[in-house]
PDB file of C-alpha atoms and ligand atoms in Angstrom:
ATOM      1  CA  MET A 258       1.593   2.038 -20.294  1.00  0.00           C
ATOM      2  CA  MET A 259       1.017   5.773 -20.209  1.00  0.00           C
ATOM      3  CA  GLN A 260      -2.459   5.214 -18.710  1.00  0.00           C
ATOM      4  CA  ASN A 261      -0.960   3.067 -15.912  1.00  0.00           C
ATOM      5  CA  LEU A 262       1.371   5.922 -15.022  1.00  0.00           C
ATOM      6  CA  ILE A 263      -1.484   8.444 -15.086  1.00  0.00           C
ATOM      7  CA  ASN A 264      -3.514   6.170 -12.756  1.00  0.00           C
ATOM      8  CA  LEU A 265      -0.564   6.010 -10.340  1.00  0.00           C
ATOM      9  CA  ILE A 266      -0.168   9.810 -10.437  1.00  0.00           C
ATOM     10  CA  ASP A 267      -3.897  10.259  -9.720  1.00  0.00           C
ATOM     11  CA  LYS A 268      -3.685   7.831  -6.788  1.00  0.00           C
ATOM     12  CA  LYS A 269      -0.712   9.704  -5.297  1.00  0.00           C
ATOM     13  CA  LEU A 270      -2.342  13.123  -5.834  1.00  0.00           C
ATOM     14  CA  ASP A 271      -5.422  11.856  -3.987  1.00  0.00           C
ATOM     15  CA  GLU A 272      -3.290  10.441  -1.147  1.00  0.00           C
ATOM     16  CA  TYR A 273      -1.183  13.588  -0.789  1.00  0.00           C
ATOM     17  CA  MET A 274      -4.239  15.834  -0.429  1.00  0.00           C
ATOM     18  CA  PRO A 275      -6.464  14.758   2.507  1.00  0.00           C
ATOM     19  CA  ILE A 276      -9.466  16.990   3.164  1.00  0.00           C
ATOM     20  CA  ILE A 277      -9.022  18.430   6.650  1.00  0.00           C
ATOM     21  CA  TYR A 278     -10.392  21.453   8.520  1.00  0.00           C
ATOM     22  CA  PRO A 279     -11.093  24.048   7.123  1.00  0.00           C
ATOM     23  CA  GLU A 280     -12.507  21.712   4.464  1.00  0.00           C
ATOM     24  CA  GLU A 281     -13.479  24.407   1.944  1.00  0.00           C
ATOM     25  CA  ILE A 282      -9.876  25.336   1.112  1.00  0.00           C
ATOM     26  CA  PHE A 283      -8.676  21.731   0.805  1.00  0.00           C
ATOM     27  CA  LYS A 284     -11.702  20.898  -1.358  1.00  0.00           C
ATOM     28  CA  ALA A 285     -11.007  23.903  -3.609  1.00  0.00           C
ATOM     29  CA  MET A 286      -7.318  22.948  -3.942  1.00  0.00           C
ATOM     30  CA  LYS A 287      -8.145  19.333  -4.717  1.00  0.00           C
ATOM     31  CA  TYR A 288     -11.001  20.124  -7.131  1.00  0.00           C
ATOM     32  CA  THR A 289      -8.845  21.484  -9.972  1.00  0.00           C
ATOM     33  CA  VAL A 290      -5.879  19.201  -9.265  1.00  0.00           C
ATOM     34  CA  MET A 291      -8.041  16.065  -9.544  1.00  0.00           C
ATOM     35  CA  LEU A 292     -10.021  17.087 -12.645  1.00  0.00           C
ATOM     36  CA  PRO A 293      -8.947  14.898 -15.575  1.00  0.00           C
ATOM     37  CA  GLY A 294      -6.023  16.781 -17.138  1.00  0.00           C
ATOM     38  CA  LYS A 295      -3.528  15.056 -19.400  1.00  0.00           C
ATOM     39  CA  ARG A 296      -0.917  14.899 -16.573  1.00  0.00           C
ATOM     40  CA  LEU A 297       1.832  15.633 -19.118  1.00  0.00           C
ATOM     41  CA  ARG A 298       4.166  17.358 -16.663  1.00  0.00           C
ATOM     42  CA  PRO A 299       4.216  14.657 -13.953  1.00  0.00           C
ATOM     43  CA  VAL A 300       4.390  11.926 -16.623  1.00  0.00           C
ATOM     44  CA  MET A 301       7.410  13.623 -18.209  1.00  0.00           C
ATOM     45  CA  CYS A 302       9.063  14.123 -14.831  1.00  0.00           C
ATOM     46  CA  LEU A 303       8.633  10.466 -13.818  1.00  0.00           C
ATOM     47  CA  GLU A 304       9.573   9.134 -17.249  1.00  0.00           C
ATOM     48  CA  THR A 305      12.712  11.305 -17.344  1.00  0.00           C
ATOM     49  CA  THR A 306      13.776   9.863 -13.983  1.00  0.00           C
ATOM     50  CA  ARG A 307      13.146   6.298 -15.207  1.00  0.00           C
ATOM     51  CA  MET A 308      14.775   6.627 -18.627  1.00  0.00           C
ATOM     52  CA  LEU A 309      17.895   8.167 -17.072  1.00  0.00           C
ATOM     53  CA  GLY A 310      18.267   5.275 -14.640  1.00  0.00           C
ATOM     54  CA  GLY A 311      16.817   6.926 -11.496  1.00  0.00           C
ATOM     55  CA  ASP A 312      14.355   5.527  -8.961  1.00  0.00           C
ATOM     56  CA  MET A 313      10.933   6.609 -10.236  1.00  0.00           C
ATOM     57  CA  GLU A 314       9.278   5.853  -6.880  1.00  0.00           C
ATOM     58  CA  LYS A 315      11.275   8.690  -5.307  1.00  0.00           C
ATOM     59  CA  ALA A 316      10.110  11.147  -7.970  1.00  0.00           C
ATOM     60  CA  PHE A 317       6.366  10.959  -7.175  1.00  0.00           C
ATOM     61  CA  PRO A 318       6.236  13.794  -4.590  1.00  0.00           C
ATOM     62  CA  ALA A 319       8.072  16.205  -6.926  1.00  0.00           C
ATOM     63  CA  ALA A 320       6.092  15.088  -9.993  1.00  0.00           C
ATOM     64  CA  CYS A 321       2.799  15.639  -8.109  1.00  0.00           C
ATOM     65  CA  ALA A 322       4.056  18.977  -6.759  1.00  0.00           C
ATOM     66  CA  ILE A 323       4.613  20.120 -10.369  1.00  0.00           C
ATOM     67  CA  GLU A 324       1.052  19.091 -11.290  1.00  0.00           C
ATOM     68  CA  MET A 325      -0.153  21.148  -8.291  1.00  0.00           C
ATOM     69  CA  LEU A 326       1.813  24.158  -9.513  1.00  0.00           C
ATOM     70  CA  HIS A 327       0.284  23.686 -12.975  1.00  0.00           C
ATOM     71  CA  ALA A 328      -3.228  23.431 -11.440  1.00  0.00           C
ATOM     72  CA  GLN A 329      -2.544  26.592  -9.441  1.00  0.00           C
ATOM     73  CA  SER A 330      -1.649  28.443 -12.639  1.00  0.00           C
ATOM     74  CA  LEU A 331      -4.868  27.209 -14.286  1.00  0.00           C
ATOM     75  CA  ILE A 332      -7.012  28.326 -11.315  1.00  0.00           C
ATOM     76  CA  HIS A 333      -5.522  31.824 -11.341  1.00  0.00           C
ATOM     77  CA  ASP A 334      -5.510  32.019 -15.148  1.00  0.00           C
ATOM     78  CA  ASP A 335      -9.284  31.391 -15.210  1.00  0.00           C
ATOM     79  CA  LEU A 336     -10.117  34.173 -12.732  1.00  0.00           C
ATOM     80  CA  PRO A 337     -12.185  37.119 -14.025  1.00  0.00           C
ATOM     81  CA  CYS A 338      -9.183  39.434 -13.487  1.00  0.00           C
ATOM     82  CA  MET A 339      -7.047  37.258 -15.791  1.00  0.00           C
ATOM     83  CA  ASP A 340      -8.346  35.158 -18.728  1.00  0.00           C
ATOM     84  CA  ASN A 341     -11.869  34.994 -17.274  1.00  0.00           C
ATOM     85  CA  ASP A 342     -12.881  31.474 -18.261  1.00  0.00           C
ATOM     86  CA  ASP A 343     -15.869  29.658 -16.763  1.00  0.00           C
ATOM     87  CA  PHE A 344     -14.651  26.205 -17.767  1.00  0.00           C
ATOM     88  CA  ARG A 345     -11.514  24.167 -17.249  1.00  0.00           C
ATOM     89  CA  ARG A 346     -10.851  20.492 -17.932  1.00  0.00           C
ATOM     90  CA  GLY A 347     -14.475  20.147 -19.050  1.00  0.00           C
ATOM     91  CA  LYS A 348     -15.947  21.365 -15.745  1.00  0.00           C
ATOM     92  CA  PRO A 349     -16.781  24.750 -14.173  1.00  0.00           C
ATOM     93  CA  SER A 350     -13.622  26.682 -13.257  1.00  0.00           C
ATOM     94  CA  ASN A 351     -12.522  26.792  -9.641  1.00  0.00           C
ATOM     95  CA  HIS A 352     -13.992  30.241  -8.925  1.00  0.00           C
ATOM     96  CA  LYS A 353     -17.352  29.215 -10.423  1.00  0.00           C
ATOM     97  CA  VAL A 354     -17.589  26.428  -7.827  1.00  0.00           C
ATOM     98  CA  PHE A 355     -15.835  27.905  -4.778  1.00  0.00           C
ATOM     99  CA  GLY A 356     -16.080  31.669  -5.371  1.00  0.00           C
ATOM    100  CA  GLU A 357     -13.291  34.072  -6.284  1.00  0.00           C
ATOM    101  CA  ALA A 358     -11.833  34.481  -2.794  1.00  0.00           C
ATOM    102  CA  ASN A 359     -11.449  30.732  -2.264  1.00  0.00           C
ATOM    103  CA  ALA A 360     -10.076  30.271  -5.790  1.00  0.00           C
ATOM    104  CA  VAL A 361      -7.350  32.881  -5.123  1.00  0.00           C
ATOM    105  CA  LEU A 362      -6.594  31.225  -1.793  1.00  0.00           C
ATOM    106  CA  ALA A 363      -6.640  27.718  -3.296  1.00  0.00           C
ATOM    107  CA  GLY A 364      -4.038  28.813  -5.864  1.00  0.00           C
ATOM    108  CA  ASP A 365      -1.894  30.430  -3.179  1.00  0.00           C
ATOM    109  CA  ALA A 366      -2.249  27.363  -0.972  1.00  0.00           C
ATOM    110  CA  LEU A 367      -1.197  24.989  -3.773  1.00  0.00           C
ATOM    111  CA  LEU A 368       1.846  27.125  -4.459  1.00  0.00           C
ATOM    112  CA  THR A 369       3.111  26.603  -0.905  1.00  0.00           C
ATOM    113  CA  PHE A 370       1.686  23.095  -0.360  1.00  0.00           C
ATOM    114  CA  ALA A 371       3.653  21.777  -3.354  1.00  0.00           C
ATOM    115  CA  PRO A 372       7.212  22.524  -2.114  1.00  0.00           C
ATOM    116  CA  GLN A 373       6.115  21.423   1.384  1.00  0.00           C
ATOM    117  CA  LEU A 374       5.224  18.069  -0.210  1.00  0.00           C
ATOM    118  CA  ILE A 375       8.645  17.788  -1.879  1.00  0.00           C
ATOM    119  CA  ILE A 376      10.379  18.469   1.438  1.00  0.00           C
ATOM    120  CA  GLU A 377       8.185  16.195   3.563  1.00  0.00           C
ATOM    121  CA  LYS A 378       7.617  13.209   1.256  1.00  0.00           C
ATOM    122  CA  SER A 379      10.670  12.871  -1.027  1.00  0.00           C
ATOM    123  CA  LYS A 380      12.991  10.199   0.293  1.00  0.00           C
ATOM    124  CA  LEU A 381      16.017  11.935  -1.221  1.00  0.00           C
ATOM    125  CA  SER A 382      19.180  13.467   0.212  1.00  0.00           C
ATOM    126  CA  ALA A 383      19.018  16.987   1.661  1.00  0.00           C
ATOM    127  CA  GLU A 384      21.201  18.209  -1.212  1.00  0.00           C
ATOM    128  CA  ILE A 385      18.940  16.819  -3.948  1.00  0.00           C
ATOM    129  CA  THR A 386      15.792  17.991  -2.117  1.00  0.00           C
ATOM    130  CA  LEU A 387      17.204  21.513  -1.899  1.00  0.00           C
ATOM    131  CA  LYS A 388      17.989  21.456  -5.630  1.00  0.00           C
ATOM    132  CA  LEU A 389      14.405  20.370  -6.384  1.00  0.00           C
ATOM    133  CA  VAL A 390      12.873  23.135  -4.271  1.00  0.00           C
ATOM    134  CA  HIS A 391      15.219  25.641  -5.893  1.00  0.00           C
ATOM    135  CA  GLU A 392      14.102  24.528  -9.372  1.00  0.00           C
ATOM    136  CA  PHE A 393      10.441  24.646  -8.288  1.00  0.00           C
ATOM    137  CA  THR A 394      10.648  28.206  -6.959  1.00  0.00           C
ATOM    138  CA  LYS A 395      12.757  29.410  -9.898  1.00  0.00           C
ATOM    139  CA  TRP A 396      10.477  28.162 -12.705  1.00  0.00           C
ATOM    140  CA  GLY A 397       7.204  28.715 -10.824  1.00  0.00           C
ATOM    141  CA  GLY A 398       7.852  32.344  -9.886  1.00  0.00           C
ATOM    142  CA  ALA A 399       8.569  35.819 -11.193  1.00  0.00           C
ATOM    143  CA  TYR A 400      11.614  34.625 -13.178  1.00  0.00           C
ATOM    144  CA  ALA A 401       9.480  32.392 -15.406  1.00  0.00           C
ATOM    145  CA  LEU A 402       5.802  31.380 -15.037  1.00  0.00           C
ATOM    146  CA  ILE A 403       4.596  34.686 -13.601  1.00  0.00           C
ATOM    147  CA  ALA A 404       6.784  36.708 -16.002  1.00  0.00           C
ATOM    148  CA  GLY A 405       5.214  34.835 -18.939  1.00  0.00           C
ATOM    149  CA  GLN A 406       1.707  35.501 -17.669  1.00  0.00           C
ATOM    150  CA  VAL A 407       2.396  39.205 -17.104  1.00  0.00           C
ATOM    151  CA  VAL A 408       3.692  39.706 -20.645  1.00  0.00           C
ATOM    152  CA  ASP A 409       0.858  37.546 -22.023  1.00  0.00           C
ATOM    153  CA  ILE A 410      -1.707  39.849 -20.411  1.00  0.00           C
ATOM    154  CA  GLU A 411       0.249  42.926 -21.513  1.00  0.00           C
ATOM    155  CA  SER A 412       0.238  41.682 -25.109  1.00  0.00           C
ATOM    156  CA  GLU A 413      -3.561  41.731 -25.378  1.00  0.00           C
ATOM    157  CA  GLY A 414      -4.671  44.296 -27.919  1.00  0.00           C
ATOM    158  CA  GLY A 415      -1.106  44.718 -29.240  1.00  0.00           C
ATOM    159  CA  LYS A 416       0.442  46.323 -26.163  1.00  0.00           C
ATOM    160  CA  TYR A 417       4.092  45.278 -25.832  1.00  0.00           C
ATOM    161  CA  ILE A 418       7.488  46.882 -25.514  1.00  0.00           C
ATOM    162  CA  LYS A 419       9.835  44.510 -27.405  1.00  0.00           C
ATOM    163  CA  SER A 420       9.286  43.342 -30.992  1.00  0.00           C
ATOM    164  CA  PRO A 421       6.241  41.068 -31.468  1.00  0.00           C
ATOM    165  CA  GLU A 422       8.541  38.107 -32.274  1.00  0.00           C
ATOM    166  CA  ALA A 423      10.669  38.577 -29.146  1.00  0.00           C
ATOM    167  CA  THR A 424       7.576  39.167 -27.004  1.00  0.00           C
ATOM    168  CA  LEU A 425       5.865  36.020 -28.275  1.00  0.00           C
ATOM    169  CA  ASN A 426       8.973  33.943 -27.656  1.00  0.00           C
ATOM    170  CA  PHE A 427       9.252  35.354 -24.128  1.00  0.00           C
ATOM    171  CA  ILE A 428       5.613  34.525 -23.358  1.00  0.00           C
ATOM    172  CA  HIS A 429       5.778  30.953 -24.662  1.00  0.00           C
ATOM    173  CA  MET A 430       9.121  30.132 -23.076  1.00  0.00           C
ATOM    174  CA  ASN A 431       8.023  31.419 -19.677  1.00  0.00           C
ATOM    175  CA  LYS A 432       4.302  30.717 -19.549  1.00  0.00           C
ATOM    176  CA  THR A 433       4.522  27.160 -20.862  1.00  0.00           C
ATOM    177  CA  ALA A 434       8.016  25.805 -21.595  1.00  0.00           C
ATOM    178  CA  ALA A 435       9.100  26.701 -18.036  1.00  0.00           C
ATOM    179  CA  LEU A 436       6.973  23.969 -16.424  1.00  0.00           C
ATOM    180  CA  PHE A 437       8.095  21.310 -18.920  1.00  0.00           C
ATOM    181  CA  ARG A 438      11.691  22.328 -18.170  1.00  0.00           C
ATOM    182  CA  LEU A 439      10.922  22.126 -14.463  1.00  0.00           C
ATOM    183  CA  ALA A 440       9.393  18.652 -14.926  1.00  0.00           C
ATOM    184  CA  MET A 441      12.262  17.172 -16.928  1.00  0.00           C
ATOM    185  CA  ARG A 442      15.041  18.950 -15.031  1.00  0.00           C
ATOM    186  CA  THR A 443      13.496  17.594 -11.821  1.00  0.00           C
ATOM    187  CA  GLY A 444      13.543  14.058 -13.267  1.00  0.00           C
ATOM    188  CA  ALA A 445      17.181  14.497 -14.352  1.00  0.00           C
ATOM    189  CA  ILE A 446      18.222  15.812 -10.921  1.00  0.00           C
ATOM    190  CA  ILE A 447      16.615  12.829  -9.184  1.00  0.00           C
ATOM    191  CA  ALA A 448      18.434  10.510 -11.610  1.00  0.00           C
ATOM    192  CA  ASN A 449      21.642  12.378 -10.731  1.00  0.00           C
ATOM    193  CA  VAL A 450      22.913  12.698 -14.308  1.00  0.00           C
ATOM    194  CA  SER A 451      26.042  14.453 -15.570  1.00  0.00           C
ATOM    195  CA  SER A 452      25.814  18.131 -16.493  1.00  0.00           C
ATOM    196  CA  GLU A 453      26.151  17.225 -20.226  1.00  0.00           C
ATOM    197  CA  GLU A 454      23.169  14.870 -20.011  1.00  0.00           C
ATOM    198  CA  PHE A 455      21.241  17.453 -18.018  1.00  0.00           C
ATOM    199  CA  ASP A 456      21.710  20.020 -20.801  1.00  0.00           C
ATOM    200  CA  VAL A 457      20.434  17.570 -23.423  1.00  0.00           C
ATOM    201  CA  ILE A 458      17.275  16.970 -21.365  1.00  0.00           C
ATOM    202  CA  ASP A 459      16.784  20.682 -20.784  1.00  0.00           C
ATOM    203  CA  ASP A 460      17.171  21.353 -24.515  1.00  0.00           C
ATOM    204  CA  PHE A 461      14.493  18.736 -25.246  1.00  0.00           C
ATOM    205  CA  ALA A 462      12.166  20.299 -22.646  1.00  0.00           C
ATOM    206  CA  GLN A 463      12.572  23.798 -24.097  1.00  0.00           C
ATOM    207  CA  LYS A 464      11.803  22.598 -27.614  1.00  0.00           C
ATOM    208  CA  PHE A 465       8.902  20.453 -26.424  1.00  0.00           C
ATOM    209  CA  GLY A 466       7.490  23.267 -24.276  1.00  0.00           C
ATOM    210  CA  LEU A 467       7.563  25.753 -27.141  1.00  0.00           C
ATOM    211  CA  ALA A 468       6.006  23.180 -29.507  1.00  0.00           C
ATOM    212  CA  PHE A 469       3.297  22.470 -26.924  1.00  0.00           C
ATOM    213  CA  GLN A 470       2.302  26.124 -26.617  1.00  0.00           C
ATOM    214  CA  ILE A 471       2.228  26.468 -30.431  1.00  0.00           C
ATOM    215  CA  TYR A 472      -0.029  23.377 -30.433  1.00  0.00           C
ATOM    216  CA  ASP A 473      -2.212  25.074 -27.789  1.00  0.00           C
ATOM    217  CA  ASP A 474      -2.372  28.253 -29.930  1.00  0.00           C
ATOM    218  CA  ILE A 475      -3.461  26.203 -32.948  1.00  0.00           C
ATOM    219  CA  MET A 476      -6.037  24.221 -30.943  1.00  0.00           C
ATOM    220  CA  ASP A 477      -7.598  27.440 -29.650  1.00  0.00           C
ATOM    221  CA  GLU A 478      -8.254  28.285 -33.290  1.00  0.00           C
ATOM    222  CA  ILE A 479      -9.395  24.926 -34.687  1.00  0.00           C
ATOM    223  CA  SER A 480     -10.667  22.744 -31.839  1.00  0.00           C
ATOM    224  CA  THR A 481     -13.942  22.363 -29.926  1.00  0.00           C
ATOM    225  CA  PHE A 482     -15.076  22.784 -26.331  1.00  0.00           C
ATOM    226  CA  GLU A 483     -15.677  19.012 -26.148  1.00  0.00           C
ATOM    227  CA  GLU A 484     -12.074  18.251 -27.070  1.00  0.00           C
ATOM    228  CA  LEU A 485     -10.362  20.960 -25.008  1.00  0.00           C
ATOM    229  CA  GLY A 486     -12.713  21.205 -22.019  1.00  0.00           C
ATOM    230  CA  LYS A 487     -12.399  24.997 -22.049  1.00  0.00           C
ATOM    231  CA  THR A 488     -13.735  27.882 -24.102  1.00  0.00           C
ATOM    232  CA  VAL A 489     -12.219  27.996 -27.606  1.00  0.00           C
ATOM    233  CA  GLY A 490     -11.450  31.026 -29.789  1.00  0.00           C
ATOM    234  CA  LYS A 491     -10.521  33.139 -26.789  1.00  0.00           C
ATOM    235  CA  ASP A 492      -7.083  34.139 -28.086  1.00  0.00           C
ATOM    236  CA  LYS A 493      -8.583  35.799 -31.157  1.00  0.00           C
ATOM    237  CA  ASN A 494     -11.350  37.501 -29.138  1.00  0.00           C
ATOM    238  CA  SER A 495      -8.895  38.985 -26.661  1.00  0.00           C
ATOM    239  CA  GLU A 496      -6.419  39.863 -29.467  1.00  0.00           C
ATOM    240  CA  LYS A 497      -3.704  37.820 -27.837  1.00  0.00           C
ATOM    241  CA  LEU A 498      -0.247  37.500 -29.314  1.00  0.00           C
ATOM    242  CA  THR A 499       0.008  33.869 -30.439  1.00  0.00           C
ATOM    243  CA  TYR A 500       1.851  31.878 -33.103  1.00  0.00           C
ATOM    244  CA  VAL A 501      -1.332  31.809 -35.164  1.00  0.00           C
ATOM    245  CA  SER A 502      -2.046  35.551 -34.853  1.00  0.00           C
ATOM    246  CA  LEU A 503       1.559  36.547 -35.629  1.00  0.00           C
ATOM    247  CA  TYR A 504       2.640  34.009 -38.248  1.00  0.00           C
ATOM    248  CA  GLY A 505      -0.618  32.430 -39.519  1.00  0.00           C
ATOM    249  CA  LEU A 506      -1.843  28.842 -39.191  1.00  0.00           C
ATOM    250  CA  ASP A 507       0.461  27.257 -41.798  1.00  0.00           C
ATOM    251  CA  SER A 508       3.663  28.802 -40.406  1.00  0.00           C
ATOM    252  CA  ALA A 509       2.597  27.897 -36.877  1.00  0.00           C
ATOM    253  CA  LYS A 510       2.141  24.278 -37.980  1.00  0.00           C
ATOM    254  CA  ASN A 511       5.515  24.268 -39.747  1.00  0.00           C
ATOM    255  CA  LYS A 512       7.259  25.602 -36.657  1.00  0.00           C
ATOM    256  CA  PHE A 513       5.469  23.007 -34.499  1.00  0.00           C
ATOM    257  CA  ASN A 514       6.488  20.170 -36.844  1.00  0.00           C
ATOM    258  CA  SER A 515      10.085  21.323 -36.969  1.00  0.00           C
ATOM    259  CA  LEU A 516      10.344  21.478 -33.149  1.00  0.00           C
ATOM    260  CA  ILE A 517       8.635  18.084 -32.726  1.00  0.00           C
ATOM    261  CA  ASN A 518      11.044  16.545 -35.258  1.00  0.00           C
ATOM    262  CA  ASP A 519      13.964  17.969 -33.233  1.00  0.00           C
ATOM    263  CA  CYS A 520      12.377  16.359 -30.155  1.00  0.00           C
ATOM    264  CA  TYR A 521      12.209  12.954 -31.903  1.00  0.00           C
ATOM    265  CA  GLY A 522      15.901  13.345 -32.758  1.00  0.00           C
ATOM    266  CA  ILE A 523      16.883  14.010 -29.142  1.00  0.00           C
ATOM    267  CA  ILE A 524      14.670  11.397 -27.505  1.00  0.00           C
ATOM    268  CA  ALA A 525      15.776   8.657 -29.950  1.00  0.00           C
ATOM    269  CA  ARG A 526      18.934   8.151 -27.886  1.00  0.00           C
ATOM    270  CA  TYR A 527      16.814   7.162 -24.872  1.00  0.00           C
ATOM    271  CA  ASP A 528      14.426   4.295 -24.470  1.00  0.00           C
ATOM    272  CA  SER A 529      11.160   6.169 -23.864  1.00  0.00           C
ATOM    273  CA  LEU A 530       8.059   4.801 -25.525  1.00  0.00           C
ATOM    274  CA  ILE A 531       6.001   7.098 -23.306  1.00  0.00           C
ATOM    275  CA  ILE A 532       7.616  10.345 -24.450  1.00  0.00           C
ATOM    276  CA  GLU A 533       7.562   9.112 -28.064  1.00  0.00           C
ATOM    277  CA  SER A 534       3.851   8.361 -27.710  1.00  0.00           C
ATOM    278  CA  ILE A 535       3.222  11.921 -26.442  1.00  0.00           C
ATOM    279  CA  LEU A 536       5.069  13.321 -29.488  1.00  0.00           C
ATOM    280  CA  ASN A 537       3.096  10.984 -31.777  1.00  0.00           C
ATOM    281  CA  LYS A 538      -0.262  12.039 -30.331  1.00  0.00           C
ATOM    282  CA  LEU A 539       0.408  15.760 -30.738  1.00  0.00           C
ATOM    283  CA  LYS A 540       1.780  15.320 -34.258  1.00  0.00           C
ATOM    284  CA  GLU A 541      -1.089  13.078 -35.380  1.00  0.00           C
ATOM    285  CA  ARG A 542      -3.687  15.517 -34.039  1.00  0.00           C
ATOM    286  CA  LEU A 543      -2.313  18.311 -36.229  1.00  0.00           C
ATOM    287  CA  SER A 544      -1.476  16.169 -39.264  1.00  0.00           C
ATOM    288  CA  GLY A 545      -4.821  16.618 -41.043  1.00  0.00           C
ATOM    289  CA  VAL A 546      -5.336  20.253 -40.080  1.00  0.00           C
TER     290      VAL A 546
HETATM  291  C1  GRG B 200       2.651  31.223  -9.897  1.00  0.00           C
HETATM  292  C2  GRG B 200       1.337  32.889  -8.504  1.00  0.00           C
HETATM  293  C3  GRG B 200       1.575  32.229  -9.789  1.00  0.00           C
HETATM  294  C4  GRG B 200       0.774  32.561 -10.846  1.00  0.00           C
HETATM  295  C5  GRG B 200       0.822  31.882 -12.126  1.00  0.00           C
HETATM  296  C6  GRG B 200      -1.761  32.436 -13.933  1.00  0.00           C
HETATM  297  C7  GRG B 200      -0.317  32.262 -14.210  1.00  0.00           C
HETATM  298  C8  GRG B 200       0.651  32.840 -13.249  1.00  0.00           C
HETATM  299  C9  GRG B 200       0.137  31.608 -15.282  1.00  0.00           C
HETATM  300  C10 GRG B 200      -0.769  30.990 -16.284  1.00  0.00           C
HETATM  301  C11 GRG B 200       0.019  30.127 -17.156  1.00  0.00           C
HETATM  302  C12 GRG B 200      -0.840  29.342 -18.103  1.00  0.00           C
HETATM  303  C13 GRG B 200      -2.289  29.135 -17.843  1.00  0.00           C
HETATM  304  C14 GRG B 200      -0.256  28.827 -19.167  1.00  0.00           C
HETATM  305  C15 GRG B 200      -0.949  27.976 -20.152  1.00  0.00           C
HETATM  306  C16 GRG B 200      -0.152  26.724 -20.321  1.00  0.00           C
HETATM  307  C17 GRG B 200      -0.967  25.638 -20.951  1.00  0.00           C
HETATM  308  C18 GRG B 200      -0.652  25.285 -22.353  1.00  0.00           C
HETATM  309  C19 GRG B 200      -1.917  25.045 -20.250  1.00  0.00           C
HETATM  310  C20 GRG B 200      -2.685  23.878 -20.711  1.00  0.00           C
HETATM  311  O1  GRG B 200      -1.907  22.738 -20.381  1.00  0.00           O
HETATM  312  P1  GRG B 200      -2.463  21.272 -20.650  1.00  0.00           P
HETATM  313  O2  GRG B 200      -3.044  21.197 -22.026  1.00  0.00           O
HETATM  314  O3  GRG B 200      -3.648  21.196 -19.575  1.00  0.00           O
HETATM  315  O4  GRG B 200      -1.376  20.312 -20.323  1.00  0.00           O
HETATM  316  P2  GRG B 200      -4.220  19.918 -18.783  1.00  0.00           P
HETATM  317  O5  GRG B 200      -5.578  20.358 -18.303  1.00  0.00           O
HETATM  318  O6  GRG B 200      -4.308  18.743 -19.740  1.00  0.00           O
HETATM  319  O7  GRG B 200      -3.275  19.660 -17.661  1.00  0.00           O
END
């Protein structure tokens, strides 16, 4: 079921991104977007729309736009001036294939192409479309995603202003939870739910997003290149502030399990085998660690 949805997302992403002149920029944009990621954010956006009674078909442009924003953040994150990683999703990073200038431009281009897609392709009312673009710009910009990345970079080597606990929470909530909130809030807006329901979904997304970044912190410590498709052990080498470096592996796992259990509790009131299967997969992967 989940794989069917991923196949549909991949088909739409391919359709939405024709290669036109000047080909090099469109190829660079499409390269990272189409590499085989897990597609968690678009899946969660579409599934939120469906489980809340909305028309999933109308959510595809916004769901794909969020995957483009995510891909943009990965392209820029891999640049030598940021995390400097040569691999992403099991293949050479964008700048290794297209050069640094085109990788910067491809990220910039995705950041503007994505809201253009929402405006041009969503068959939704002007009011809902405006709300979606507002959410996109809010969570994808200096109030969230970029803020998280800035503090993440600042934290390397122990440089931060607030307490380590507050700094770590700020990084994880903004660098990672923000895009899961964007995905699920977008789904809830398309389904046109009440503000009470909206808050429940947003609460789930915050908890899931934090759990997912803790999972990512743990995987950086214990996983392999083959599994992750990117260099492992980088957090430790660059002395990054992570759940593992601050609290240790066992506490990180306990915090992850507690958040995932909260997520099960919230999602139980909806009929979502897909979201439950995502929770199961993450939990199972860490169960023997
Ligand atoms: C918006 C201009 C602008 C810049 C963005 C570079 C940057 C600022 C932010 C980087 C944020 C970042 C890389 C966060 C990591 C989040 C994370 C856990 C990524 C991995 O997500 P997965 O595992 O990846 O879902 P796949 O490849 O499966 O999609």
